N, CA and C of each residue as an Amber inpcrd file, in Angstrom:
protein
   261
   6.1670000  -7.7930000   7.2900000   5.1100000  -8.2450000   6.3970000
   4.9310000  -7.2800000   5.2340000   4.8830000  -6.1890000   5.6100000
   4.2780000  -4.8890000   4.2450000   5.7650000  -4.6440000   3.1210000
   6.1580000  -5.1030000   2.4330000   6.7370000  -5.1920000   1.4590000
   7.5260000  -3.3200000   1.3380000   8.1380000  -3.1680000   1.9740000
   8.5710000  -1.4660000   1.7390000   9.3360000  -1.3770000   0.3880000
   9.1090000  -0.1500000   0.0670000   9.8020000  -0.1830000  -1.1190000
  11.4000000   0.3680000  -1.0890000  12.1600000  -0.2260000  -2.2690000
  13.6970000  -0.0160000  -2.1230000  13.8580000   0.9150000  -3.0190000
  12.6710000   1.8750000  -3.5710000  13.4020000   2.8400000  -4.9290000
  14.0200000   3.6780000  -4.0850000  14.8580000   4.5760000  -4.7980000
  15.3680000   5.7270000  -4.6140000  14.1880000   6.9120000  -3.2430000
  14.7200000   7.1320000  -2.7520000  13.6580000   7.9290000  -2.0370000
  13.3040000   8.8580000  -2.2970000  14.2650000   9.6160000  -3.0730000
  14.4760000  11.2310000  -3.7380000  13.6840000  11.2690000  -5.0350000
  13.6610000   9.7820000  -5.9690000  12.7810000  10.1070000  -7.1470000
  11.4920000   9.2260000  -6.6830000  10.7100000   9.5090000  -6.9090000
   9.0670000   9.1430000  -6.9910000   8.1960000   8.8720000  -8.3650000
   9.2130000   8.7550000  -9.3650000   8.6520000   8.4660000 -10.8790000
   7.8940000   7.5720000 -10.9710000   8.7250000   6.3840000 -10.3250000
   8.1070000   4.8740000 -10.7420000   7.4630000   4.5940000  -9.5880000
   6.8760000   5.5310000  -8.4040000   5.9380000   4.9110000  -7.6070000
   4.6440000   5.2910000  -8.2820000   3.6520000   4.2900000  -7.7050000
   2.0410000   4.4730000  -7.8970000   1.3670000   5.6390000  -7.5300000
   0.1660000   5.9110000  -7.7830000   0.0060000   6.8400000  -7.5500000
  -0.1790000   7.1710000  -5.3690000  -0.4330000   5.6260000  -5.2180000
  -0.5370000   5.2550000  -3.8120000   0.4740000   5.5600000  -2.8040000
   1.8560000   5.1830000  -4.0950000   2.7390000   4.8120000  -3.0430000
   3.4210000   6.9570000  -3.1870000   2.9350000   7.5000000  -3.7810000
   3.1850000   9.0830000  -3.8730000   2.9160000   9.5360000  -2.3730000
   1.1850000   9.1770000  -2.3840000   0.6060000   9.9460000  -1.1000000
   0.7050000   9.2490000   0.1740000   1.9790000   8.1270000   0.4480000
   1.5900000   7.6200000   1.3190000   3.2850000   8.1890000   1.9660000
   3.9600000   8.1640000   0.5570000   5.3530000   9.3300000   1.1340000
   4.7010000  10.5450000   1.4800000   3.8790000  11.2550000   0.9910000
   3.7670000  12.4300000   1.4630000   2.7130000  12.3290000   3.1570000
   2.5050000  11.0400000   3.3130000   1.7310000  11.0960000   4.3810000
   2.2390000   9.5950000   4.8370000   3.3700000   9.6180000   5.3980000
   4.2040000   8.1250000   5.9870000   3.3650000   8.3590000   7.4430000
   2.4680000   8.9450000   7.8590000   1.7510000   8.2080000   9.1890000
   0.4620000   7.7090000   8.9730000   0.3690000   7.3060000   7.7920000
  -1.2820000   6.7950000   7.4990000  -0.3690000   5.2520000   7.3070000
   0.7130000   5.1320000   6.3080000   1.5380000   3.7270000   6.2320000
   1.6800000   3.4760000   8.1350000   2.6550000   4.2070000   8.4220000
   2.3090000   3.7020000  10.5730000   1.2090000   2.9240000  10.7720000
   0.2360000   4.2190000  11.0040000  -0.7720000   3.7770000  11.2880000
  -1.6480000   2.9170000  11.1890000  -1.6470000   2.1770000  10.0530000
  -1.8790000   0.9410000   8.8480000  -1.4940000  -0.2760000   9.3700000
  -0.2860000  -0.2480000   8.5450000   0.8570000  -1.2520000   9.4550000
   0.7710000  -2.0290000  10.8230000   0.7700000  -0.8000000  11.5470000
   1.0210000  -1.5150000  13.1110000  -0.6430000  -2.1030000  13.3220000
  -1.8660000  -2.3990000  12.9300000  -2.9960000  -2.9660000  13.0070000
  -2.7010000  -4.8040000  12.8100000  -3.3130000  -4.8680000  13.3760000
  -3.3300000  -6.8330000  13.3620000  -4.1540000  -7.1460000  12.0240000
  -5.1970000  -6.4890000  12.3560000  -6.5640000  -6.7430000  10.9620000
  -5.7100000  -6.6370000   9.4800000  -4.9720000  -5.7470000   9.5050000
  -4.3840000  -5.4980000   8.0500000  -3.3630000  -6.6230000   7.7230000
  -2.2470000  -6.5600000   9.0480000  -1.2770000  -7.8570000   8.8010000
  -1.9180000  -9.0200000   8.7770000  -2.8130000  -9.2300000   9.0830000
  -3.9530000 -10.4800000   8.6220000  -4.6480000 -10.7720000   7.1000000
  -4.9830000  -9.4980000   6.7760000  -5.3470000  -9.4300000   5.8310000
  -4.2770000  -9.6040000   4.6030000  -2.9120000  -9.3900000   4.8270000
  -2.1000000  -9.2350000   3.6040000  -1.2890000 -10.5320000   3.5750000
  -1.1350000 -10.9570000   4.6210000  -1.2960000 -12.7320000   4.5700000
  -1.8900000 -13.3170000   4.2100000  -2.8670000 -13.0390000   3.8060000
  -3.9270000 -13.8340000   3.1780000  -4.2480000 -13.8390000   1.5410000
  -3.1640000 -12.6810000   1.1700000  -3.5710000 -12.2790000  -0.3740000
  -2.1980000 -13.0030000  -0.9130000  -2.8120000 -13.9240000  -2.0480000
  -1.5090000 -14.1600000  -3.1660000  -0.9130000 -13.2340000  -2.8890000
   0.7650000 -13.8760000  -3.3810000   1.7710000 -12.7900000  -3.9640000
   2.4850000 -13.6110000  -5.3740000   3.1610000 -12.6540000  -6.0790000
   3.5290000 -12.9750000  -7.4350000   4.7920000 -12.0350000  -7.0460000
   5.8370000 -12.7100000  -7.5450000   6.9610000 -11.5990000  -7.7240000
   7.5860000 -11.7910000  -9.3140000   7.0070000 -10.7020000  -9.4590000
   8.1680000 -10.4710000 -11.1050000   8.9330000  -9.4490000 -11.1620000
   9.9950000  -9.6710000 -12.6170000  11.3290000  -9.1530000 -11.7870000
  11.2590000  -8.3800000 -11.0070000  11.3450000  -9.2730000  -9.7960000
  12.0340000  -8.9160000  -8.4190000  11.3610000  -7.9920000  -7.4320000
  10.5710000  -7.4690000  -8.1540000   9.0860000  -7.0090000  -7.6240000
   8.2470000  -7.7450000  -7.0900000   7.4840000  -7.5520000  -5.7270000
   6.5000000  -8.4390000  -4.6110000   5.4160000  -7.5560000  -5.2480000
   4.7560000  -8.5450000  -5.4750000   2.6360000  -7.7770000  -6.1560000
   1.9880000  -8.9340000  -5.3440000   0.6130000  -8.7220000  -5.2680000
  -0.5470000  -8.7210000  -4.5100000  -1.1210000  -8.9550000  -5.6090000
  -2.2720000 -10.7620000  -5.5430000  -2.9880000 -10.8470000  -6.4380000
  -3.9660000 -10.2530000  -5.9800000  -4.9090000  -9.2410000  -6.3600000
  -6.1420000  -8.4470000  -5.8860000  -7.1690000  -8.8260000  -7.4720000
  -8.4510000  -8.8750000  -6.7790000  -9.5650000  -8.7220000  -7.6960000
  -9.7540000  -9.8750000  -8.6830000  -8.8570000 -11.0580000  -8.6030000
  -8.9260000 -11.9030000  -9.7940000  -7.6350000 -12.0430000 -10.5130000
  -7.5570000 -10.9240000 -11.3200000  -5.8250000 -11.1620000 -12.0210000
  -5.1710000 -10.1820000 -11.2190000  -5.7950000  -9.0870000 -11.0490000
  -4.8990000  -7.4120000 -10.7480000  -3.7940000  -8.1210000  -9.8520000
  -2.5480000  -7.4410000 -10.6390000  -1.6430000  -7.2300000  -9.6570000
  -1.5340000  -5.6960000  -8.9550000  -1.3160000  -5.7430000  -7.8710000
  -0.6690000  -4.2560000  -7.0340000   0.3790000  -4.6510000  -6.2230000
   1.0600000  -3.5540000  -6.3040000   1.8600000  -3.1100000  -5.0780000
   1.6440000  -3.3020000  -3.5490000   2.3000000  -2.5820000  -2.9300000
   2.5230000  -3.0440000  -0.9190000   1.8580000  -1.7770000  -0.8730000
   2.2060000  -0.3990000  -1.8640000   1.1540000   0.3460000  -1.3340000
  -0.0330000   0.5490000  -2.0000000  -0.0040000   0.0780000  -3.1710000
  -1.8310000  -0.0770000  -3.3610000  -2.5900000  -0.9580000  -2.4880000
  -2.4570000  -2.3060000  -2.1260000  -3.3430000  -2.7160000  -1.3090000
  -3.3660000  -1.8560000  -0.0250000  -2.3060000  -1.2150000   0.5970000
  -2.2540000  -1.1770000   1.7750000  -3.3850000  -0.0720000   1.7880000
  -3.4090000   1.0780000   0.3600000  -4.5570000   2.3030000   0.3370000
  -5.6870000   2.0310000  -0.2400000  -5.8240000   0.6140000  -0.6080000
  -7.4270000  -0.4130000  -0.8250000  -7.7110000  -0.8290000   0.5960000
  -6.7050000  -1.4850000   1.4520000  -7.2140000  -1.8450000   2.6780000
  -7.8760000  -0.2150000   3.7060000  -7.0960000   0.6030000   3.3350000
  -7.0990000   1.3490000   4.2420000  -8.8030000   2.3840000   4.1040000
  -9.0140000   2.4530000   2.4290000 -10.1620000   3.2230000   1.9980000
 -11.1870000   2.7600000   2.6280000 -11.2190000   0.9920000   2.4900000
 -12.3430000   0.2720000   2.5680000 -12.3640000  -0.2440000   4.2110000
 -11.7480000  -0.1580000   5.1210000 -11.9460000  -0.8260000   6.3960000
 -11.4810000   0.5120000   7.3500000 -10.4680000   1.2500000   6.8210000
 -10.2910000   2.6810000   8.0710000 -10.4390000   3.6940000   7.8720000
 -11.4040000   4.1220000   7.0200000 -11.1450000   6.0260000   6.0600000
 -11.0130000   6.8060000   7.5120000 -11.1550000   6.4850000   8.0190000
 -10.8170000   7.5070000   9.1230000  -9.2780000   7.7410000   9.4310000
  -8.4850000   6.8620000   8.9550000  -7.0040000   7.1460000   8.6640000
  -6.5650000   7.9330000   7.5600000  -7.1620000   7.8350000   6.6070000
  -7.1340000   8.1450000   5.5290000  -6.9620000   9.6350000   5.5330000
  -5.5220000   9.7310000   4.5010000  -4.9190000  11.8770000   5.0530000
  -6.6950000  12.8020000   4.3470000  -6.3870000  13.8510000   3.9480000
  -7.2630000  14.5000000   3.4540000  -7.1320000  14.4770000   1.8880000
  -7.8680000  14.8300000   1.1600000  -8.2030000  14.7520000  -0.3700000
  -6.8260000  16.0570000  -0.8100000  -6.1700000  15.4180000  -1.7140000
  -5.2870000  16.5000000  -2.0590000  -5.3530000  17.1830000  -3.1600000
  -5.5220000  17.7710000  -3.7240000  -5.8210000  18.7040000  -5.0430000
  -4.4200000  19.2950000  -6.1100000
């Protein structure tokens, strides 16, 4: 279901700022993931794919990513998953 991403693994340019901290913290994505509530939830959201890119209609128009919603789902329903504030 969660749309993983196919960039390069080594460059991180063109990820979000979401999909940065969720490489630097791939057990909050686990942890996420394997929940029913979330795979429920992301079934339920439009998708749009442009070139060749899977987005998430969020908010009305917003498009996001597999890991922006997944760190919108995660702020707003599990902060207790959520890594620590990074500086």
């Amino acid at each position: 279901m969660y749309n993983q991403s196919v960039d390069d693994p080594e460059d991180d340019s063109n990820l979000s700022y979401e999909g940065r901290a969720l490489r630097r913290h791939p057990e909050v994505k686990d942890a996420v993931c394997s929940l029913d509530e979330f795979q429920e939830w992301m079934r339920s959201l439009p998708e749009v794919v442009v070139d060749e890119v899977k987005y998430y209609v969020r908010g009305g128009d917003m498009l996001k990513d597999a890991d922006q919603v997944l760190w919108e789902w995660t702020r707003r329903n599990r902060p207790d998953l959520m890594p620590p504030e990074e500086e």
